[in-house]
Coordinates of C-alpha atoms in Angstrom, one line a residue:
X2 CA 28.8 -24.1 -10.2
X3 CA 28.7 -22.4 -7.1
X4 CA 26.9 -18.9 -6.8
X5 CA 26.6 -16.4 -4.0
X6 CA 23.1 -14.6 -2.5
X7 CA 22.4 -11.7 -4.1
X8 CA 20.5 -8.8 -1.6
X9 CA 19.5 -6.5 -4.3
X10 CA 21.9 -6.2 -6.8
X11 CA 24.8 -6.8 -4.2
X12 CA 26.5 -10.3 -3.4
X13 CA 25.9 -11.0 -0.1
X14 CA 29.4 -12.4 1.1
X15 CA 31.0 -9.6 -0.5
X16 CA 28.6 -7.0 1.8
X17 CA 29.5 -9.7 4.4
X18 CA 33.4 -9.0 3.9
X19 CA 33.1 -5.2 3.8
X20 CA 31.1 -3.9 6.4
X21 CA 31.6 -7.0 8.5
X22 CA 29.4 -9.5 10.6
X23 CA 26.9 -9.6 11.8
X24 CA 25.0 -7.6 9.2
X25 CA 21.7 -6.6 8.9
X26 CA 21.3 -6.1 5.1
X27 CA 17.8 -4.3 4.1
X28 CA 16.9 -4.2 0.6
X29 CA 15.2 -0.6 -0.6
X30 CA 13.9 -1.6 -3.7
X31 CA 12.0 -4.3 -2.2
X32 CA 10.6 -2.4 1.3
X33 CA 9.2 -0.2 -1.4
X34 CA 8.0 -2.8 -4.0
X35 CA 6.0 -4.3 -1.0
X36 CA 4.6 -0.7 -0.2
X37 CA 3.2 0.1 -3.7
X38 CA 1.3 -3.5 -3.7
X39 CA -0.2 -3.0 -0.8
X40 CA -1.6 0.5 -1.9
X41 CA -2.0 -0.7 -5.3
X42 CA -5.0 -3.7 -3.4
X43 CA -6.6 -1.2 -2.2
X44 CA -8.1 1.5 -5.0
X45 CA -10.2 2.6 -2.1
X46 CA -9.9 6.7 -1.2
X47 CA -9.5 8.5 1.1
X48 CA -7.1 5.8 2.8
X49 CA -3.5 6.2 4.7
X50 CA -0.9 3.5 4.9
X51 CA 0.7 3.8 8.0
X52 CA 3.8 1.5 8.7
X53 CA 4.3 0.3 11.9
X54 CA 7.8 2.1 12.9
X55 CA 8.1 -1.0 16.2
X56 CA 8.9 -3.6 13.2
X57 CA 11.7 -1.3 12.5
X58 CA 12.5 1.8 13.3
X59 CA 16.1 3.3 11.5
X60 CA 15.4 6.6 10.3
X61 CA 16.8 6.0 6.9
X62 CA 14.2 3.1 6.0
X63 CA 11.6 5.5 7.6
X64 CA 12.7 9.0 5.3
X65 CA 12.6 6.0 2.3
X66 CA 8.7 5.3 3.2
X67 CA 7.6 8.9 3.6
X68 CA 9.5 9.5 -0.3
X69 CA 6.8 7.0 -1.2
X70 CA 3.9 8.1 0.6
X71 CA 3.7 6.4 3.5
X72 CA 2.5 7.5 7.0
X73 CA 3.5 5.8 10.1
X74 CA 1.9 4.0 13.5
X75 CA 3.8 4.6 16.4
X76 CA 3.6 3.4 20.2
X77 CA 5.5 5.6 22.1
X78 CA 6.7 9.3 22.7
X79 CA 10.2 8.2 21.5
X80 CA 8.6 6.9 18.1
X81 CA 6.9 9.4 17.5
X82 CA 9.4 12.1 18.1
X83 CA 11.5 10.1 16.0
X84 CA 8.6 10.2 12.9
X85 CA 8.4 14.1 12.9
X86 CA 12.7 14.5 13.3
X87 CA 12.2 12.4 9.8
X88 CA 9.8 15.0 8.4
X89 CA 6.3 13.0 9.0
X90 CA 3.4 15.6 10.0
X91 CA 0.7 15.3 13.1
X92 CA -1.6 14.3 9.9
X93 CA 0.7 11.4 8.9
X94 CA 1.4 9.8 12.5
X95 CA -1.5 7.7 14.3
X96 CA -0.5 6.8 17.8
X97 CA -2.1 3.8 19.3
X98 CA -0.1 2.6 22.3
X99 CA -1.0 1.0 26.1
X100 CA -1.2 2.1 29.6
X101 CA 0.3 5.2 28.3
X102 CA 1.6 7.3 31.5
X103 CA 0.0 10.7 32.2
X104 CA 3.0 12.6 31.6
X105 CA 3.5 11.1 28.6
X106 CA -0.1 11.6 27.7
X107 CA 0.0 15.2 28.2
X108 CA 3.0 15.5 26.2
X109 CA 1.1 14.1 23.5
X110 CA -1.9 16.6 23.9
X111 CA 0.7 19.1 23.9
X112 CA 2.5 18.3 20.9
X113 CA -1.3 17.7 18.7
X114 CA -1.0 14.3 18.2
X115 CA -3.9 12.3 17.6
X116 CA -4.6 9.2 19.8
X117 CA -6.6 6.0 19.3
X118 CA -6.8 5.5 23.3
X119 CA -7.1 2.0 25.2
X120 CA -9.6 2.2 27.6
X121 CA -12.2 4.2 29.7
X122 CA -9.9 5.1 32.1
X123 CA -7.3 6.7 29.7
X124 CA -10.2 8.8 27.6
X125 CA -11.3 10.2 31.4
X126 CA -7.3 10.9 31.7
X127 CA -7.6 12.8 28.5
X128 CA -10.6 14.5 29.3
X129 CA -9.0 15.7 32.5
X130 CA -6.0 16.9 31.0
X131 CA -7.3 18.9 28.0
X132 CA -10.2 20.6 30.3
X133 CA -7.2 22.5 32.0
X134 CA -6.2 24.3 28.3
X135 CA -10.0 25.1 28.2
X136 CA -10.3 26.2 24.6
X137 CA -6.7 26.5 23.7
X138 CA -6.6 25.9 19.3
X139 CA -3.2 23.8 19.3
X140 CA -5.2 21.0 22.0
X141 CA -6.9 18.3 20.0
X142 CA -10.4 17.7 21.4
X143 CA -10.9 14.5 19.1
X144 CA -9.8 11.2 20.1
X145 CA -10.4 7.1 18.4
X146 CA -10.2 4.5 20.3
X147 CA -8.9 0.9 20.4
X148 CA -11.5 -1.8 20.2
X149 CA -11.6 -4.7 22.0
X150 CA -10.7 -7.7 20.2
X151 CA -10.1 -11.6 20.8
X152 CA -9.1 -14.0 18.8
X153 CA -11.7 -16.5 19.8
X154 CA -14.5 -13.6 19.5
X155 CA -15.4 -13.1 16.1
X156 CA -17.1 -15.7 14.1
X157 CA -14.6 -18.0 11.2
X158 CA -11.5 -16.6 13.1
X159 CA -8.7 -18.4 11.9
X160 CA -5.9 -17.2 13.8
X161 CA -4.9 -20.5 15.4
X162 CA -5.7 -19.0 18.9
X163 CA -7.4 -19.8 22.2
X164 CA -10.2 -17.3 23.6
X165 CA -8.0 -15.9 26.2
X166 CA -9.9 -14.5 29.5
X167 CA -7.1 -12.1 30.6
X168 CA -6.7 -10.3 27.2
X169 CA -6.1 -6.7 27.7
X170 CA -6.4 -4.6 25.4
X171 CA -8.8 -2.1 24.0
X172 CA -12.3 -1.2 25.2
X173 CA -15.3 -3.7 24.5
X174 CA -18.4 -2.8 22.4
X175 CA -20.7 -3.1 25.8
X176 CA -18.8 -0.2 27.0
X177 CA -19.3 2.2 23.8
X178 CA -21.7 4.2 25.6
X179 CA -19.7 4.8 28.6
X180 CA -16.8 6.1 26.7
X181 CA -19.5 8.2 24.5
X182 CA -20.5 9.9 28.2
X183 CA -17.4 10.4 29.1
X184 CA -16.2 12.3 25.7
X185 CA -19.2 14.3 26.1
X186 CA -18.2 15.2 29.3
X187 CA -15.3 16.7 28.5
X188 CA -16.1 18.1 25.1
X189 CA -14.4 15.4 23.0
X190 CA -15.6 13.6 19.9
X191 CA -14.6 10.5 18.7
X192 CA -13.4 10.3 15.9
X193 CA -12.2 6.9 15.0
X194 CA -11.9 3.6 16.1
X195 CA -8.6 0.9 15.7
X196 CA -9.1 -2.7 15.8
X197 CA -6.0 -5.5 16.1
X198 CA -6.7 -9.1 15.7
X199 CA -3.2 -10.9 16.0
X200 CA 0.7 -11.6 14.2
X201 CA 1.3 -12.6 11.1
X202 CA -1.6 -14.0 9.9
X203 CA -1.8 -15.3 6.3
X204 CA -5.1 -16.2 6.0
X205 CA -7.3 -13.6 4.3
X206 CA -11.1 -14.5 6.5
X207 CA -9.9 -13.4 9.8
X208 CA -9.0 -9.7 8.8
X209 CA -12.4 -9.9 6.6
X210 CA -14.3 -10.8 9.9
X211 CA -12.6 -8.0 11.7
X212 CA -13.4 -6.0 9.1
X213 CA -16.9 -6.2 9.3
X214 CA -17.1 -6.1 13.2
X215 CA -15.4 -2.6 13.3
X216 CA -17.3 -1.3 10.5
X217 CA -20.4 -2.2 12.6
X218 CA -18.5 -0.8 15.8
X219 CA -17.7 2.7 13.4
X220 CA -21.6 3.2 13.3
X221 CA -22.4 3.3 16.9
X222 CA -20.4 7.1 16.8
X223 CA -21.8 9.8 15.0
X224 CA -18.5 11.8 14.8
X225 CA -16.3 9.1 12.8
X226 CA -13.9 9.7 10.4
X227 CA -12.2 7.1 10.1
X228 CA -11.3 3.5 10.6
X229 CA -8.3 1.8 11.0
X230 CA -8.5 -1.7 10.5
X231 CA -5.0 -2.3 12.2
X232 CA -1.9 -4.9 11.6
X233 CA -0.7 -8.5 11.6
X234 CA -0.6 -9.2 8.1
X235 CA 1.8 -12.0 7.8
X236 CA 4.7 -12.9 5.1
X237 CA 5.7 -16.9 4.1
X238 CA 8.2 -18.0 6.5
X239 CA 8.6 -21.9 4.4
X240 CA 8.0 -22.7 1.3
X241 CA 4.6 -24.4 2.2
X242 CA 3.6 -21.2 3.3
X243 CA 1.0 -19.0 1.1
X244 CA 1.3 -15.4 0.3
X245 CA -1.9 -13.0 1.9
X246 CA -4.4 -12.3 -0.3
X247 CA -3.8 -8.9 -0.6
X248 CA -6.2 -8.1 -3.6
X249 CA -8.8 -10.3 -2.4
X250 CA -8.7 -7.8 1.1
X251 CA -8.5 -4.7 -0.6
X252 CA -11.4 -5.5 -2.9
X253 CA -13.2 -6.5 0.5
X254 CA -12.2 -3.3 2.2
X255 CA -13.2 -1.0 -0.6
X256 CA -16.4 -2.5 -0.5
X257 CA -17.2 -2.0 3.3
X258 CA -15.4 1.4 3.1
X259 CA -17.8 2.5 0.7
X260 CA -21.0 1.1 2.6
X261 CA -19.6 2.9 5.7
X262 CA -19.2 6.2 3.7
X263 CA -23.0 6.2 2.3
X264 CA -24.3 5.2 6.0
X265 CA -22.6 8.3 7.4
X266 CA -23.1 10.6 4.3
X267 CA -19.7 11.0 3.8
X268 CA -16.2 10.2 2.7
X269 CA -14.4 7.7 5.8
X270 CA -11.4 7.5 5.7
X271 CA -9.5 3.8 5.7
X272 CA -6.3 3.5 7.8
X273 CA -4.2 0.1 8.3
X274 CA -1.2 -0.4 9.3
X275 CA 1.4 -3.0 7.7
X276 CA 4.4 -3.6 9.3
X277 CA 6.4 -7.2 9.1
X278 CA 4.5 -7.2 6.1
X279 CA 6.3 -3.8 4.8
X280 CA 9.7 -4.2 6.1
X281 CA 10.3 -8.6 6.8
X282 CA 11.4 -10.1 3.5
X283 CA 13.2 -7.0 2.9
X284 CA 16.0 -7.8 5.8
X285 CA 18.6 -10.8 5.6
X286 CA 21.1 -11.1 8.2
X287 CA 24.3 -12.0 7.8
X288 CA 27.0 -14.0 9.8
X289 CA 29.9 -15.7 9.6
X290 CA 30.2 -19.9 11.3
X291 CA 33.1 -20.0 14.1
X292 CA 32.7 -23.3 15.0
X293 CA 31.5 -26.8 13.2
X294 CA 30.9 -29.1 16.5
X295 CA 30.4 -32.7 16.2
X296 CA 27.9 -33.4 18.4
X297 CA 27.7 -37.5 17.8
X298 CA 23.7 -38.0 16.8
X299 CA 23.7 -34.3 15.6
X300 CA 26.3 -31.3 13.8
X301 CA 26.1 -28.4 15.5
X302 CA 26.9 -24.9 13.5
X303 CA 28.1 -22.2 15.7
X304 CA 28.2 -18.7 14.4
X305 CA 28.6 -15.1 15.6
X306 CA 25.0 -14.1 16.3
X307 CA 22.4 -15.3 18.8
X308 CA 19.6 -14.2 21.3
X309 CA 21.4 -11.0 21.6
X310 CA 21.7 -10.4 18.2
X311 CA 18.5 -11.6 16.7
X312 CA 16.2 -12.8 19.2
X313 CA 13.2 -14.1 17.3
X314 CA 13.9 -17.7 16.9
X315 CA 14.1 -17.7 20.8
X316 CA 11.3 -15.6 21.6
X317 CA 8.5 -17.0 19.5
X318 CA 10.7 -20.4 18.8
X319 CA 12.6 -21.9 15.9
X320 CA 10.4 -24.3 14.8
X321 CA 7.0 -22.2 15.2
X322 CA 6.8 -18.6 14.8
X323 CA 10.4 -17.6 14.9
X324 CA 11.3 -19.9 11.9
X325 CA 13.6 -18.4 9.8
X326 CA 14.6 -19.6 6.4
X327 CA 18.6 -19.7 6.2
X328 CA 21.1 -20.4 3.1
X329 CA 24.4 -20.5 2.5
X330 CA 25.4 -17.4 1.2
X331 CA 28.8 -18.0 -0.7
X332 CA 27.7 -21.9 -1.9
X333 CA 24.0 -20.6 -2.7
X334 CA 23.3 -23.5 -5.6
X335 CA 25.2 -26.0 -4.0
X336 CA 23.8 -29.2 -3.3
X337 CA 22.5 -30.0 0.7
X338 CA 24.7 -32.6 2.2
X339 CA 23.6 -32.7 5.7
X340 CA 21.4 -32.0 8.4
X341 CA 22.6 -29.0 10.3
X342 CA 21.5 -26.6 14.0
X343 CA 23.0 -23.3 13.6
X344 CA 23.2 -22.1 17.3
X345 CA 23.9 -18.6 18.6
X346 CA 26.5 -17.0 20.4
X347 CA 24.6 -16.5 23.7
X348 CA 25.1 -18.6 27.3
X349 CA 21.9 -19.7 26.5
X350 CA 21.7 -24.0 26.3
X351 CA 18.6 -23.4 24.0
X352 CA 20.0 -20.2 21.8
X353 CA 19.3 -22.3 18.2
X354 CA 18.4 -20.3 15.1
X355 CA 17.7 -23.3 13.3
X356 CA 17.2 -26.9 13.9
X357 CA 17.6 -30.2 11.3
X358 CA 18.2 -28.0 8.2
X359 CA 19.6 -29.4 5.0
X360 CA 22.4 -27.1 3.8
X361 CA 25.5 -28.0 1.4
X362 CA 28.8 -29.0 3.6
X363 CA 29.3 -25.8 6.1
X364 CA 33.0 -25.2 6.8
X365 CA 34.6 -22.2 9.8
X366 CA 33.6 -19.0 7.9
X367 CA 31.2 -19.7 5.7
X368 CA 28.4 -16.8 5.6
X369 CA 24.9 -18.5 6.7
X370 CA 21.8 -15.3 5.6
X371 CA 19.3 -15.9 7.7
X372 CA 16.6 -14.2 5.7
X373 CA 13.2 -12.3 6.4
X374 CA 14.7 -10.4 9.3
X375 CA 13.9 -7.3 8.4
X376 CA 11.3 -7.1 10.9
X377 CA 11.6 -7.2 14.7
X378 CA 15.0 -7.9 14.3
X379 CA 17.5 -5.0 15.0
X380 CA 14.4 -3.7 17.2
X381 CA 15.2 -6.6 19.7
X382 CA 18.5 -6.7 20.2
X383 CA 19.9 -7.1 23.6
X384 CA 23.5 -7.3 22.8
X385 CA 23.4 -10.4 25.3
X386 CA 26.1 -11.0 26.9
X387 CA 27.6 -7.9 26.0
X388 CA 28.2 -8.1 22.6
X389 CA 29.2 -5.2 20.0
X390 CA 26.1 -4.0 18.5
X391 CA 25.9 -5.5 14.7
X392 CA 26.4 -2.4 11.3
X393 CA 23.4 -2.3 9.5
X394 CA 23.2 -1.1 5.9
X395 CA 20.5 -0.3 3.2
X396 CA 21.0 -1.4 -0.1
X397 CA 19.8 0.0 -3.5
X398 CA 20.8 0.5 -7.2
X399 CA 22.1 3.5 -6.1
X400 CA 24.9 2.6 -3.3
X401 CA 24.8 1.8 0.3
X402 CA 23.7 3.5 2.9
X403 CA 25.1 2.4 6.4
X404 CA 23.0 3.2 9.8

């Protein structure tokens, strides 16, 4: 008997027939599911949960987050004028970004944000900046910074990646004391530090090695108060895949925390900052196959998404990080017939979704879900070549909210 995908409570290829493809479909009870676990792993306090608002950024999914308790991590100006139009306070929004502009620094300074900054020039940029508002009370004079990181560095890293001499971002432990001069300089304190390893990692030991090099990176400043422990907590893409540890980090992190707090004679606060983690298995996107090509060794499924639409698969590449499970929404227990590439909608020659997957017989309109797109999905869209940007709704027991 033949079943349809259920998003929530809702059958998919009915969602698919009303609001029309291509859909993204995001599931509230599960974006906020996945938050409450995540705080649940961790019984540490003080601690903040800040989502990363780059995985997705619609302001209904971020008003659903701060109902729950959630803070956010933003990268730019834009995101973060977008967090307090949604009712998040200075207190709730941690701003860690690159080569940030002046302008835009100073608009930061202006507005009280906090920032985790990137480098030695960017905490002399700050210092410059604030030392012309002298003593003014709205002008933060506490700043974190972003630690240097590689994947290579840090002993049992497990991240599957090469020590890469060019890597950019943050500023290395060597240099600690030359960003501690130049606070002092200006009058600043530092107040926190922010470490990021890599993407979607599923394996618990690298985060527990990062862990313990930026506890050990917290001590070298007196005026800590926190530590944020960053992102790239990953989600199973195939069914081989394991699920993170969550408990086994929280347990780890409460521990640390708690070792960091009697070093320094006082609570620290813990900060990280989930984001495909939060928000990926609670997106599936919809669309609808146009076109069933025989291609003589191979079938190809042509439907009406691609790069523009959903560029992951391309980007970070179908078979490797940008694999996406996909079903058959309106024949979701019917039996695989054949092997099957779904292909975009885009000029591109290499615009696959999916390549060599077993699905039941696909016919012209059939709804494929491609699922765990709730994260740097809608984010990415081009609209490439100039296609209609796609609805996007937000399912619950309680109706449907459309974006």
């Amino acid at each position: 008997m033949t079943t349809c995908l259920k998003i929530g409570n809702w059958n998919a290829p009915w969602l698919a027939m009303r609001f029309g493809t291509p859909l993204y479909v995001y599931d509230a009870e599960k974006i906020i599911a996945n938050f409450r676990r995540i705080v649940s792993s961790i019984p540490y306090e003080p601690k903040q949960i800040h989502y990363a608002i780059m995985c997705n950024n619609h302001p209904k999914i971020l008003t659903l987050l701060l109902d729950v308790g959630s803070s956010l991590q933003v990268n730019s100006l834009q995101e973060y004028m977008l967090a307090q139009q949604c009712g998040y306070s200075k207190q709730q929004i941690s701003v860690t970004t690159t080569n940030i502009s002046p302008r835009d620094m100073k608009r930061f300074i202006t507005l009280g944000a906090h920032l985790n900054l990137d480098s030695l020039e960017e905490v002399e940029e700050y210092g410059e900046i604030t030392s012309h508002y002298g003593d003014h009370p709205l002008i933060k004079k506490e700043i974190g910074i972003r630690v240097f990181i590689q994947p290579g560095m840090l002993n049992q890293c497990a991240t599957n990646k090469p020590y890469d001499p060019k890597a950019r971002v943050g500023i290395k432990r060597e240099k600690f004391p030359e960003a501690k001069r130049i606070a002092k300089k200006y009058g600043l304190k530092i107040t926190g530090i922010h470490g990021y390893l890599a993407s979607n990692v599923l394996d618990l030991e690298p985060f527990l090695t990062l862990s313990s090099y930026l506890a050990d990176c917290a001590k070298e400043f007196e005026d800590i108060e926190y530590i944020n422990f960053g992102a790239g907590f990953g989600i199973p893409a195939k069914p081989t895949d394991k699920e993170f540890d969550w408990g086994g980090y929280g347990q780890r992190l409460t521990s640390l925390m708690h070792s960091v707090s009697k070093y320094f004679g006082r609570e620290i606060s813990l900060k990280i900052e989930p984001g495909r983690s939060l928000i990926g298995d609670a997106g599936t996107l919809l669309c609808e196959v146009t076109n069933v090509k025989n291609m003589d060794t191979w079938t190809q499924i042509g439907v009406n998404c691609g790069f523009g639409i959903f560029a992951r698969p391309y980007i970070y590449g179908q078979n490797a990080g940008g694999w996406h499970d996909i079903v058959v929404a309106n024949k979701i227990n019917s039996k695989p017939k054949r092997l099957y590439t779904i292909c975009g909608n885009s000029v591109l020659q290499n615009d696959f979704l999916a390549e060599d997957r077993l699905l039941p017989k696909i016919m012209v309109g059939d709804i494929l879900a491609i699922k765990n797109a709730g994260a740097y999905g809608s984010v990415l869209m081009s609209l490439f070549p100039g296609y209609k940007k796609p609805t996007e709704i937000l399912v619950s027991e309680a109706g449907i909210k459309t974006f």
